[in-house]
mmCIF file of C-alpha atoms in Angstrom:
data_model
loop_
_atom_site.group_PDB
_atom_site.id
_atom_site.type_symbol
_atom_site.label_atom_id
_atom_site.label_comp_id
_atom_site.label_asym_id
_atom_site.label_seq_id
_atom_site.Cartn_x
_atom_site.Cartn_y
_atom_site.Cartn_z
ATOM 1 C CA MET K 25 34.866 30.517 71.990
ATOM 2 C CA TYR K 26 36.179 28.146 74.574
ATOM 3 C CA GLU K 27 33.357 25.244 73.994
ATOM 4 C CA PHE K 28 30.639 24.313 75.228
ATOM 5 C CA ASN K 29 27.693 22.710 75.301
ATOM 6 C CA TYR K 30 24.798 23.630 73.477
ATOM 7 C CA ARG K 31 20.750 22.835 73.893
ATOM 8 C CA ARG K 32 17.400 24.378 73.256
ATOM 9 C CA ALA K 33 15.047 24.342 76.306
ATOM 10 C CA SER K 34 11.553 23.755 75.459
ATOM 11 C CA SER K 35 9.978 24.875 78.545
ATOM 12 C CA VAL K 36 10.047 27.607 81.573
ATOM 13 C CA PHE K 37 11.122 24.437 83.681
ATOM 14 C CA ASP K 38 13.099 22.814 81.470
ATOM 15 C CA ALA K 39 15.619 25.576 81.581
ATOM 16 C CA VAL K 40 15.413 26.080 84.396
ATOM 17 C CA SER K 41 16.373 22.402 85.916
ATOM 18 C CA SER K 42 18.558 21.785 83.018
ATOM 19 C CA SER K 43 20.434 24.873 84.641
ATOM 20 C CA ASP K 44 20.197 23.513 87.856
ATOM 21 C CA GLN K 45 21.491 19.948 86.793
ATOM 22 C CA SER K 46 24.123 21.377 84.878
ATOM 23 C CA GLY K 47 25.784 24.036 87.758
ATOM 24 C CA ASP K 48 27.650 26.464 85.409
ATOM 25 C CA ALA K 49 24.967 27.312 82.898
ATOM 26 C CA SER K 50 24.366 30.354 80.701
ATOM 27 C CA TYR K 51 20.860 31.079 79.312
ATOM 28 C CA LEU K 52 20.689 32.609 76.368
ATOM 29 C CA ALA K 53 18.179 34.887 74.796
ATOM 30 C CA GLY K 54 19.068 37.557 72.005
ATOM 31 C CA GLY K 55 23.546 36.555 72.556
ATOM 32 C CA MET K 56 23.954 40.069 71.539
ATOM 33 C CA THR K 57 25.792 40.396 74.874
ATOM 34 C CA LEU K 58 26.871 37.162 75.866
ATOM 35 C CA ILE K 59 27.706 35.784 72.655
ATOM 36 C CA PRO K 60 30.748 38.256 72.465
ATOM 37 C CA VAL K 61 31.416 37.991 75.653
ATOM 38 C CA LEU K 62 32.076 34.333 75.072
ATOM 39 C CA LYS K 63 33.955 35.197 71.647
ATOM 40 C CA PHE K 64 36.130 37.339 73.738
ATOM 41 C CA ARG K 65 36.768 34.596 76.439
ATOM 42 C CA LEU K 66 35.292 36.545 79.308
ATOM 43 C CA ALA K 67 33.091 33.104 80.485
ATOM 44 C CA ALA K 68 33.389 30.214 79.923
ATOM 45 C CA PRO K 69 29.413 28.207 80.995
ATOM 46 C CA SER K 70 30.249 24.249 80.392
ATOM 47 C CA ASP K 71 26.835 24.185 78.793
ATOM 48 C CA VAL K 72 24.207 27.796 76.924
ATOM 49 C CA ILE K 73 21.415 26.581 76.809
ATOM 50 C CA ASP K 74 18.573 28.670 74.206
ATOM 51 C CA LEU K 75 15.229 30.499 75.304
ATOM 52 C CA ALA K 76 14.165 30.509 71.508
ATOM 53 C CA ASP K 77 11.683 28.410 71.330
ATOM 54 C CA LEU K 78 10.087 29.725 75.067
ATOM 55 C CA GLY K 79 6.238 31.362 73.670
ATOM 56 C CA GLU K 80 5.363 32.020 76.821
ATOM 57 C CA LEU K 81 7.788 34.216 77.004
ATOM 58 C CA LYS K 82 7.625 36.349 74.664
ATOM 59 C CA GLY K 83 4.438 38.623 73.915
ATOM 60 C CA ILE K 84 3.377 42.106 75.448
ATOM 61 C CA ARG K 85 0.244 43.113 76.608
ATOM 62 C CA THR K 86 -1.438 45.576 78.598
ATOM 63 C CA GLU K 87 -4.064 44.768 81.820
ATOM 64 C CA ASN K 88 -4.654 46.243 84.883
ATOM 65 C CA GLY K 89 -2.823 50.077 84.562
ATOM 66 C CA ALA K 90 0.424 48.010 82.868
ATOM 67 C CA VAL K 91 2.619 46.078 80.382
ATOM 68 C CA ALA K 92 3.737 43.111 80.950
ATOM 69 C CA ILE K 93 6.921 42.438 78.386
ATOM 70 C CA GLY K 94 8.049 38.871 78.221
ATOM 71 C CA ALA K 95 11.448 38.790 78.988
ATOM 72 C CA MET K 96 11.869 37.119 74.946
ATOM 73 C CA THR K 97 10.343 39.664 73.931
ATOM 74 C CA THR K 98 13.287 42.660 71.470
ATOM 75 C CA HIS K 99 13.786 45.921 71.490
ATOM 76 C CA ALA K 100 12.617 46.244 67.982
ATOM 77 C CA GLU K 101 9.629 44.503 69.224
ATOM 78 C CA VAL K 102 8.609 46.728 71.868
ATOM 79 C CA ALA K 103 9.555 49.363 70.273
ATOM 80 C CA GLY K 104 7.155 48.776 66.705
ATOM 81 C CA SER K 105 4.670 48.035 69.186
ATOM 82 C CA ALA K 106 1.574 50.205 69.557
ATOM 83 C CA GLU K 107 0.764 48.901 72.701
ATOM 84 C CA VAL K 108 3.277 50.945 74.475
ATOM 85 C CA ARG K 109 3.430 53.373 72.150
ATOM 86 C CA GLN K 110 0.529 54.438 72.584
ATOM 87 C CA ALA K 111 0.262 53.004 76.710
ATOM 88 C CA ILE K 112 4.138 54.807 77.407
ATOM 89 C CA PRO K 113 5.256 56.587 74.609
ATOM 90 C CA ALA K 114 8.983 57.109 76.823
ATOM 91 C CA LEU K 115 9.029 52.868 76.587
ATOM 92 C CA ALA K 116 8.475 52.215 73.055
ATOM 93 C CA ASP K 117 11.070 55.378 72.531
ATOM 94 C CA LEU K 118 14.149 54.114 74.706
ATOM 95 C CA ALA K 119 13.953 50.682 73.161
ATOM 96 C CA GLU K 120 14.519 52.523 69.695
ATOM 97 C CA SER K 121 16.966 54.450 71.024
ATOM 98 C CA ILE K 122 19.230 51.562 71.622
ATOM 99 C CA GLY K 123 22.028 49.848 69.530
ATOM 100 C CA ASP K 124 21.692 49.318 65.988
ATOM 101 C CA PRO K 125 18.601 47.821 64.029
ATOM 102 C CA GLN K 126 20.311 44.128 64.264
ATOM 103 C CA VAL K 127 21.389 44.305 67.231
ATOM 104 C CA ARG K 128 17.559 45.944 68.542
ATOM 105 C CA ASN K 129 16.157 42.420 65.842
ATOM 106 C CA ARG K 130 17.654 39.635 68.100
ATOM 107 C CA GLY K 131 18.545 41.191 72.025
ATOM 108 C CA THR K 132 15.865 41.106 73.779
ATOM 109 C CA ILE K 133 15.091 42.744 77.421
ATOM 110 C CA GLY K 134 15.125 40.020 80.142
ATOM 111 C CA GLY K 135 18.554 39.237 78.492
ATOM 112 C CA SER K 136 19.602 43.192 79.724
ATOM 113 C CA ILE K 137 18.436 43.665 82.437
ATOM 114 C CA ALA K 138 19.399 40.125 83.852
ATOM 115 C CA ASN K 139 23.107 41.373 82.042
ATOM 116 C CA ALA K 140 23.098 44.028 84.112
ATOM 117 C CA ASP K 141 25.591 46.672 81.769
ATOM 118 C CA PRO K 142 26.216 49.703 83.668
ATOM 119 C CA ALA K 143 25.926 51.868 80.824
ATOM 120 C CA ALA K 144 22.341 49.987 79.181
ATOM 121 C CA ASP K 145 18.916 51.652 78.954
ATOM 122 C CA TYR K 146 16.345 49.201 79.566
ATOM 123 C CA PRO K 147 17.809 49.493 84.202
ATOM 124 C CA ALA K 148 16.715 53.004 83.754
ATOM 125 C CA ALA K 149 13.388 51.978 82.521
ATOM 126 C CA VAL K 150 12.870 48.985 85.070
ATOM 127 C CA VAL K 151 13.315 51.318 88.050
ATOM 128 C CA GLY K 152 12.600 55.345 86.352
ATOM 129 C CA LEU K 153 9.745 53.143 85.776
ATOM 130 C CA GLY K 154 8.988 51.240 88.919
ATOM 131 C CA ALA K 155 8.399 48.264 87.630
ATOM 132 C CA THR K 156 8.151 44.416 88.942
ATOM 133 C CA VAL K 157 10.399 41.750 87.281
ATOM 134 C CA HIS K 158 8.802 38.697 87.444
ATOM 135 C CA THR K 159 10.358 35.608 87.481
ATOM 136 C CA ASN K 160 10.401 31.423 87.620
ATOM 137 C CA SER K 161 9.269 32.154 91.083
ATOM 138 C CA ARG K 162 8.704 35.637 92.485
ATOM 139 C CA THR K 163 8.429 39.374 91.692
ATOM 140 C CA ILE K 164 11.410 41.473 92.140
ATOM 141 C CA GLY K 165 10.931 45.446 92.846
ATOM 142 C CA ALA K 166 12.718 47.544 90.768
ATOM 143 C CA ASP K 167 14.318 48.965 93.500
ATOM 144 C CA ASP K 168 16.012 45.380 94.706
ATOM 145 C CA PHE K 169 16.565 44.188 91.413
ATOM 146 C CA PHE K 170 19.862 46.103 90.460
ATOM 147 C CA THR K 171 22.603 45.227 93.088
ATOM 148 C CA ALA K 172 25.683 46.683 91.939
ATOM 149 C CA MET K 173 27.870 46.240 87.901
ATOM 150 C CA PHE K 174 26.743 43.465 86.731
ATOM 151 C CA GLU K 175 24.990 42.119 89.036
ATOM 152 C CA THR K 176 21.470 41.491 90.537
ATOM 153 C CA ALA K 177 19.916 39.890 92.997
ATOM 154 C CA LEU K 178 18.893 36.928 90.495
ATOM 155 C CA GLU K 179 19.419 34.722 92.464
ATOM 156 C CA PRO K 180 22.086 31.182 89.879
ATOM 157 C CA GLY K 181 19.140 29.795 87.201
ATOM 158 C CA GLU K 182 17.001 31.402 88.041
ATOM 159 C CA LEU K 183 15.326 33.423 85.137
ATOM 160 C CA VAL K 184 13.409 36.731 84.389
ATOM 161 C CA THR K 185 10.374 36.026 82.602
ATOM 162 C CA ALA K 186 8.310 39.303 82.613
ATOM 163 C CA VAL K 187 8.846 43.194 83.307
ATOM 164 C CA SER K 188 5.629 44.765 84.262
ATOM 165 C CA PHE K 189 5.708 49.457 83.950
ATOM 166 C CA PRO K 190 2.593 50.196 85.125
ATOM 167 C CA VAL K 191 1.667 52.900 82.573
ATOM 168 C CA PRO K 192 2.809 56.523 84.109
ATOM 169 C CA ASP K 193 0.986 59.766 83.886
ATOM 170 C CA ARG K 194 4.042 61.234 82.222
ATOM 171 C CA ALA K 195 7.404 60.375 82.000
ATOM 172 C CA ALA K 196 10.406 60.002 79.166
ATOM 173 C CA TYR K 197 13.876 59.267 78.615
ATOM 174 C CA MET K 198 17.069 60.796 77.009
ATOM 175 C CA LYS K 199 20.570 59.996 77.102
ATOM 176 C CA PHE K 200 23.742 61.386 75.800
ATOM 177 C CA PRO K 201 25.067 58.236 74.011
ATOM 178 C CA ASN K 202 28.136 56.567 73.343
ATOM 179 C CA PRO K 203 28.067 57.462 69.536
ATOM 180 C CA ALA K 204 29.386 54.752 68.442
ATOM 181 C CA SER K 205 27.961 51.439 70.447
ATOM 182 C CA ARG K 206 24.642 53.702 71.891
ATOM 183 C CA TYR K 207 24.954 52.703 74.871
ATOM 184 C CA ALA K 208 24.528 55.429 77.676
ATOM 185 C CA ILE K 209 27.076 57.745 78.839
ATOM 186 C CA VAL K 210 24.567 59.129 81.030
ATOM 187 C CA GLY K 211 20.863 58.286 80.032
ATOM 188 C CA VAL K 212 17.834 59.063 82.357
ATOM 189 C CA MET K 213 13.972 58.688 82.842
ATOM 190 C CA VAL K 214 12.450 60.236 84.855
ATOM 191 C CA SER K 215 8.676 59.873 85.464
ATOM 192 C CA GLN K 216 5.344 61.041 87.411
ATOM 193 C CA SER K 217 2.504 58.933 88.147
ATOM 194 C CA GLY K 218 0.162 58.585 91.384
ATOM 195 C CA ASP K 219 3.148 56.823 93.450
ATOM 196 C CA GLY K 220 5.327 60.205 92.783
ATOM 197 C CA VAL K 221 8.534 61.075 90.948
ATOM 198 C CA ARG K 222 11.341 58.649 90.255
ATOM 199 C CA VAL K 223 13.939 60.062 88.046
ATOM 200 C CA ALA K 224 17.040 56.946 86.782
ATOM 201 C CA VAL K 225 20.002 57.551 85.906
ATOM 202 C CA THR K 226 22.345 55.254 84.551
ATOM 203 C CA GLY K 227 25.718 54.729 82.452
ATOM 204 C CA ALA K 228 26.761 57.876 84.950
ATOM 205 C CA GLY K 229 27.728 54.967 87.484
ATOM 206 C CA GLY K 230 27.653 51.146 88.204
ATOM 207 C CA ARG K 231 24.270 51.182 88.246
ATOM 208 C CA VAL K 232 21.487 52.197 87.707
ATOM 209 C CA PHE K 233 20.648 54.150 90.497
ATOM 210 C CA ARG K 234 17.531 56.875 91.683
ATOM 211 C CA VAL K 235 17.767 60.680 92.297
ATOM 212 C CA ALA K 236 16.073 62.058 95.309
ATOM 213 C CA GLU K 237 16.721 65.057 95.822
ATOM 214 C CA MET K 238 15.648 65.452 91.994
ATOM 215 C CA GLU K 239 12.922 63.297 92.695
ATOM 216 C CA GLN K 240 11.556 65.955 95.492
ATOM 217 C CA ALA K 241 12.185 68.964 93.585
ATOM 218 C CA LEU K 242 9.657 67.712 90.398
ATOM 219 C CA ALA K 243 6.864 66.069 92.990
ATOM 220 C CA ALA K 244 6.829 70.341 93.942
ATOM 221 C CA ASN K 245 7.171 70.955 90.505
ATOM 222 C CA PHE K 246 7.660 68.988 87.698
ATOM 223 C CA VAL K 247 9.073 72.118 85.131
ATOM 224 C CA PRO K 248 12.467 70.920 83.852
ATOM 225 C CA GLU K 249 13.867 74.358 86.033
ATOM 226 C CA ALA K 250 12.691 72.419 89.406
ATOM 227 C CA VAL K 251 15.952 69.889 88.573
ATOM 228 C CA ALA K 252 18.551 72.616 86.525
ATOM 229 C CA GLY K 253 20.586 73.765 89.757
ATOM 230 C CA ILE K 254 20.643 70.143 90.234
ATOM 231 C CA SER K 255 23.618 68.163 90.528
ATOM 232 C CA VAL K 256 25.150 64.245 91.704
ATOM 233 C CA SER K 257 28.506 64.043 92.806
ATOM 234 C CA ALA K 258 31.159 62.994 90.697
ATOM 235 C CA GLU K 259 32.500 61.467 93.381
ATOM 236 C CA GLY K 260 32.206 57.377 92.368
ATOM 237 C CA LEU K 261 30.834 57.951 89.054
ATOM 238 C CA ASN K 262 32.551 56.046 85.855
ATOM 239 C CA GLU K 263 35.124 57.205 84.442
ATOM 240 C CA ASP K 264 36.509 55.906 80.630
ATOM 241 C CA LEU K 265 38.070 57.023 77.862
ATOM 242 C CA HIS K 266 34.356 58.792 76.863
ATOM 243 C CA ALA K 267 33.815 60.507 79.715
ATOM 244 C CA SER K 268 35.018 62.051 83.029
ATOM 245 C CA PRO K 269 33.020 61.579 86.771
ATOM 246 C CA GLU K 270 33.009 64.860 86.494
ATOM 247 C CA TYR K 271 31.345 64.892 83.097
ATOM 248 C CA ARG K 272 29.566 62.041 83.783
ATOM 249 C CA ALA K 273 27.918 63.883 86.210
ATOM 250 C CA HIS K 274 27.150 67.740 84.836
ATOM 251 C CA LEU K 275 25.483 65.632 81.961
ATOM 252 C CA VAL K 276 22.899 63.774 84.577
ATOM 253 C CA THR K 277 21.227 67.175 85.179
ATOM 254 C CA VAL K 278 21.104 67.656 81.632
ATOM 255 C CA MET K 279 19.631 65.057 80.443
ATOM 256 C CA ALA K 280 17.217 65.030 83.659
ATOM 257 C CA ARG K 281 15.828 67.964 83.248
ATOM 258 C CA ARG K 282 15.414 67.164 79.152
ATOM 259 C CA ALA K 283 13.410 64.569 79.335
ATOM 260 C CA VAL K 284 11.925 66.821 82.052
ATOM 261 C CA ALA K 285 10.907 68.885 79.243
ATOM 262 C CA ALA K 286 9.963 66.045 77.054
ATOM 263 C CA ALA K 287 7.668 64.076 78.977
ATOM 264 C CA GLY K 288 5.324 67.694 79.095
ATOM 265 C CA MET M 13 30.111 17.926 71.233
ATOM 266 C CA THR M 14 28.312 17.730 67.198
ATOM 267 C CA LEU M 15 25.147 19.442 66.363
ATOM 268 C CA MET M 16 23.057 18.978 63.814
ATOM 269 C CA VAL M 17 21.629 21.638 61.939
ATOM 270 C CA THR M 18 19.418 22.205 58.922
ATOM 271 C CA MET M 19 18.448 25.714 57.565
ATOM 272 C CA THR M 20 16.265 27.214 54.155
ATOM 273 C CA LEU M 21 19.428 28.512 53.200
ATOM 274 C CA ASN M 22 19.095 31.154 49.776
ATOM 275 C CA GLY M 23 15.584 28.492 49.431
ATOM 276 C CA GLU M 24 17.375 25.456 49.778
ATOM 277 C CA SER M 25 17.304 23.118 52.952
ATOM 278 C CA VAL M 26 20.667 22.446 53.784
ATOM 279 C CA SER M 27 21.856 20.796 56.814
ATOM 280 C CA ALA M 28 25.051 20.417 58.688
ATOM 281 C CA GLU M 29 27.388 19.063 61.747
ATOM 282 C CA VAL M 30 28.719 21.978 63.962
ATOM 283 C CA GLU M 31 29.477 22.896 67.029
ATOM 284 C CA GLY M 32 27.266 24.915 70.055
ATOM 285 C CA ARG M 33 30.267 27.151 69.188
ATOM 286 C CA THR M 34 30.480 27.604 65.897
ATOM 287 C CA LEU M 35 28.534 30.404 64.474
ATOM 288 C CA LEU M 36 26.448 31.658 62.245
ATOM 289 C CA VAL M 37 29.159 33.050 59.409
ATOM 290 C CA GLN M 38 31.025 30.561 59.405
ATOM 291 C CA LEU M 39 28.920 27.736 58.474
ATOM 292 C CA ILE M 40 27.319 30.160 56.063
ATOM 293 C CA ARG M 41 30.938 30.416 55.016
ATOM 294 C CA ASP M 42 33.479 27.466 55.216
ATOM 295 C CA HIS M 43 31.298 25.592 54.953
ATOM 296 C CA PHE M 44 28.022 26.946 52.495
ATOM 297 C CA ARG M 45 31.121 29.155 50.728
ATOM 298 C CA LEU M 46 28.715 30.837 50.762
ATOM 299 C CA THR M 47 31.878 33.857 50.561
ATOM 300 C CA GLY M 48 29.421 36.864 50.119
ATOM 301 C CA THR M 49 29.182 37.375 53.868
ATOM 302 C CA HIS M 50 31.859 39.236 54.861
ATOM 303 C CA VAL M 51 33.207 39.540 57.774
ATOM 304 C CA GLY M 52 35.062 42.472 59.072
ATOM 305 C CA CYS M 53 35.108 43.563 63.048
ATOM 306 C CA ASP M 54 34.022 40.047 63.698
ATOM 307 C CA THR M 55 32.600 42.013 67.831
ATOM 308 C CA SER M 56 28.884 42.445 65.706
ATOM 309 C CA GLN M 57 29.528 46.390 65.378
ATOM 310 C CA CYS M 58 29.980 46.780 61.631
ATOM 311 C CA GLY M 59 27.505 44.911 59.696
ATOM 312 C CA ALA M 60 29.879 43.416 56.546
ATOM 313 C CA CYS M 61 28.147 39.953 58.078
ATOM 314 C CA VAL M 62 24.571 40.583 57.872
ATOM 315 C CA VAL M 63 22.334 37.860 56.227
ATOM 316 C CA HIS M 64 18.867 38.029 56.541
ATOM 317 C CA MET M 65 17.036 34.973 59.451
ATOM 318 C CA ASN M 66 13.437 34.795 59.283
ATOM 319 C CA GLY M 67 12.994 37.526 56.910
ATOM 320 C CA GLN M 68 14.859 40.498 59.512
ATOM 321 C CA SER M 69 17.994 41.116 59.152
ATOM 322 C CA VAL M 70 20.583 39.702 61.266
ATOM 323 C CA LYS M 71 24.512 40.563 62.333
ATOM 324 C CA SER M 72 25.929 36.629 61.861
ATOM 325 C CA CYS M 73 28.873 37.062 63.358
ATOM 326 C CA THR M 74 26.586 37.603 67.039
ATOM 327 C CA VAL M 75 24.671 34.474 66.176
ATOM 328 C CA LEU M 76 25.195 30.627 67.022
ATOM 329 C CA ALA M 77 25.040 28.466 63.803
ATOM 330 C CA VAL M 78 22.482 26.641 66.286
ATOM 331 C CA GLN M 79 20.570 29.011 66.430
ATOM 332 C CA ALA M 80 19.747 29.253 62.646
ATOM 333 C CA ASP M 81 18.276 25.423 63.448
ATOM 334 C CA GLY M 82 14.955 24.974 61.433
ATOM 335 C CA ALA M 83 15.496 28.686 60.351
ATOM 336 C CA GLN M 84 15.196 31.173 56.596
ATOM 337 C CA VAL M 85 18.629 31.693 56.249
ATOM 338 C CA SER M 86 19.044 34.285 52.298
ATOM 339 C CA THR M 87 22.533 35.955 51.957
ATOM 340 C CA ILE M 88 23.749 38.344 49.426
ATOM 341 C CA GLU M 89 24.766 35.574 47.043
ATOM 342 C CA SER M 90 20.372 34.719 47.509
ATOM 343 C CA LEU M 91 19.834 38.117 45.451
ATOM 344 C CA ALA M 92 20.624 38.257 41.469
ATOM 345 C CA GLU M 93 18.843 36.189 39.564
ATOM 346 C CA ASN M 94 20.033 34.237 35.545
ATOM 347 C CA GLY M 95 22.452 36.421 35.726
ATOM 348 C CA GLU M 96 20.938 39.818 36.725
ATOM 349 C CA LEU M 97 21.572 41.530 39.555
ATOM 350 C CA HIS M 98 18.862 42.877 42.805
ATOM 351 C CA PRO M 99 17.636 46.768 41.526
ATOM 352 C CA MET M 100 19.235 47.199 45.040
ATOM 353 C CA GLN M 101 22.900 46.183 43.583
ATOM 354 C CA GLN M 102 22.222 47.806 41.246
ATOM 355 C CA ALA M 103 21.501 50.893 42.479
ATOM 356 C CA PHE M 104 24.712 50.746 44.777
ATOM 357 C CA LYS M 105 26.291 49.953 41.437
ATOM 358 C CA ASP M 106 24.563 53.024 39.226
ATOM 359 C CA ASN M 107 25.664 55.614 42.204
ATOM 360 C CA HIS M 108 29.275 54.803 43.376
ATOM 361 C CA GLY M 109 27.216 52.945 46.765
ATOM 362 C CA LEU M 110 30.743 51.491 46.695
ATOM 363 C CA GLN M 111 34.976 52.384 46.185
ATOM 364 C CA CYS M 112 36.159 48.402 48.669
ATOM 365 C CA GLY M 113 33.420 46.589 48.397
ATOM 366 C CA PHE M 114 34.390 44.624 51.569
ATOM 367 C CA CYS M 115 31.182 46.718 53.396
ATOM 368 C CA THR M 116 28.812 46.337 50.609
ATOM 369 C CA PRO M 117 26.923 42.351 51.508
ATOM 370 C CA GLY M 118 25.874 43.848 54.498
ATOM 371 C CA MET M 119 24.875 47.051 53.293
ATOM 372 C CA VAL M 120 22.455 45.625 50.275
ATOM 373 C CA MET M 121 21.351 42.816 53.575
ATOM 374 C CA SER M 122 20.299 46.099 55.581
ATOM 375 C CA ALA M 123 18.927 48.275 53.188
ATOM 376 C CA LEU M 124 16.223 45.411 51.859
ATOM 377 C CA ASP M 125 15.096 45.180 55.461
ATOM 378 C CA LEU M 126 14.752 48.438 56.238
ATOM 379 C CA VAL M 127 12.431 48.863 52.862
ATOM 380 C CA ALA M 128 10.143 46.203 53.271
ATOM 381 C CA ASN M 129 9.157 47.413 56.105
ATOM 382 C CA ASN M 130 9.521 51.433 54.696
ATOM 383 C CA PRO M 131 9.537 51.526 51.449
ATOM 384 C CA ASP M 132 10.314 54.801 50.973
ATOM 385 C CA PRO M 133 12.366 55.956 54.050
ATOM 386 C CA SER M 134 14.015 59.229 54.137
ATOM 387 C CA GLU M 135 17.216 60.338 54.030
ATOM 388 C CA ALA M 136 17.168 60.745 58.025
ATOM 389 C CA GLU M 137 15.885 56.837 58.315
ATOM 390 C CA ILE M 138 17.988 55.665 55.923
ATOM 391 C CA ARG M 139 21.570 57.128 57.699
ATOM 392 C CA ASP M 140 19.590 56.080 61.638
ATOM 393 C CA TRP M 141 19.040 52.936 60.433
ATOM 394 C CA LEU M 142 22.998 52.355 59.144
ATOM 395 C CA GLU M 143 23.875 53.067 62.397
ATOM 396 C CA GLY M 144 24.402 49.178 62.900
ATOM 397 C CA ASN M 145 27.221 48.765 59.240
ATOM 398 C CA LEU M 146 30.181 50.501 58.742
ATOM 399 C CA CYS M 147 31.246 51.506 56.015
ATOM 400 C CA ARG M 148 35.574 53.126 55.476
ATOM 401 C CA CYS M 149 35.614 54.324 52.565
ATOM 402 C CA THR M 150 32.616 56.368 50.529
ATOM 403 C CA GLY M 151 31.220 58.672 53.621
ATOM 404 C CA TYR M 152 28.039 57.230 53.018
ATOM 405 C CA HIS M 153 26.508 60.139 51.176
ATOM 406 C CA ASN M 154 26.019 57.643 47.780
ATOM 407 C CA ILE M 155 25.476 54.864 50.200
ATOM 408 C CA VAL M 156 22.419 56.492 50.675
ATOM 409 C CA LYS M 157 22.015 57.513 47.409
ATOM 410 C CA SER M 158 21.907 54.129 47.036
ATOM 411 C CA ILE M 159 19.281 52.807 49.254
ATOM 412 C CA ALA M 160 16.978 55.446 48.719
ATOM 413 C CA ALA M 161 17.163 54.989 43.958
ATOM 414 C CA GLY M 162 17.399 50.644 44.964
ATOM 415 C CA ALA M 163 13.912 52.297 47.160
ATOM 416 C CA GLN M 164 12.463 53.622 44.738
ATOM 417 C CA ALA M 165 13.459 51.122 41.656
ATOM 418 C CA MET M 166 11.696 48.205 43.895
ATOM 419 C CA ARG M 167 9.087 50.053 44.703
ATOM 420 C CA SER M 168 7.808 51.290 40.489
#
């Protein structure tokens, strides 16, 4: 790891102003991605601003038909929350499927979505459930948040404070995990609510994306068979030693079908 | 730039001066000379470095020492009392839950986090929980048996 200056922020205001003054700072949430990245010397921020003391960024609230999760809430807390389990079981299941217990004890929802790993699980929840991302300065709709591989709509220094998930009528998340890391080779979140149907795919492309053709088919008839014959193009999908673009395209249909079946 | 870190390590209040980039596992092993916590992969996959921080299992190769400032940290060295193994350690010994032993401290610390929240885990729950702990010797079967036996010993 390269050297950096470490400091713990005392408030959101303090965190953001420290970042603005530095001009080359990274926020540290759970550190489950940032610390490995620093160890591999893939990043060299001059300052690391730890958000650990910001109680205002922690916790889960259910209000006005939505579940609001503070950015510093860990995956283990989301997976173990009776409130989340009751309101959006698909979201608790998704959190439970991330990494391993030690990663879930440290990793946070805010850190995950700000990092925007193309194979991370939470982007599928944010887009698949039509969530709203709250930052220190504004709110960003799910469809506008993830812009490219490891890229989001966040401005330099802008800090995610919470993610608000509207409670759907039904939803489910299915993923084909990398057996070693449990990152999604392909993960699909399907939801149905008064606002319509959403089908969001993570792991397959450079960023999470929706499948409009599946959404239309499910809006007409929410049964697994409705998506069984719909496939996405393999062009532009991710390719690595785990799966070819063609295989990922195939998995999108399979996972979508299973998610619809699980959503019942 | 160095920073002062103060933590409760295995029940004792300790302090050390560290760099921002010093890892918790480096502080534990190199500064405090508690070498029961191992560095295996150093990439947060293998779990040989698992310790407890504020009651939860964490991978100490992926936590900065400064993040543990003010925390309660416990390592494998905290378990045996007066030369007598902790029931979970004894269970690993009795059930041949280790061969080379390199992964064992992390296995035991991870198992104790599981049992703290789930005193009677099923075999499937144990196997699922061990996602983040790798063993290259045993094939896991005797580790799973050890954890079930350790949990049972801790209940009685």
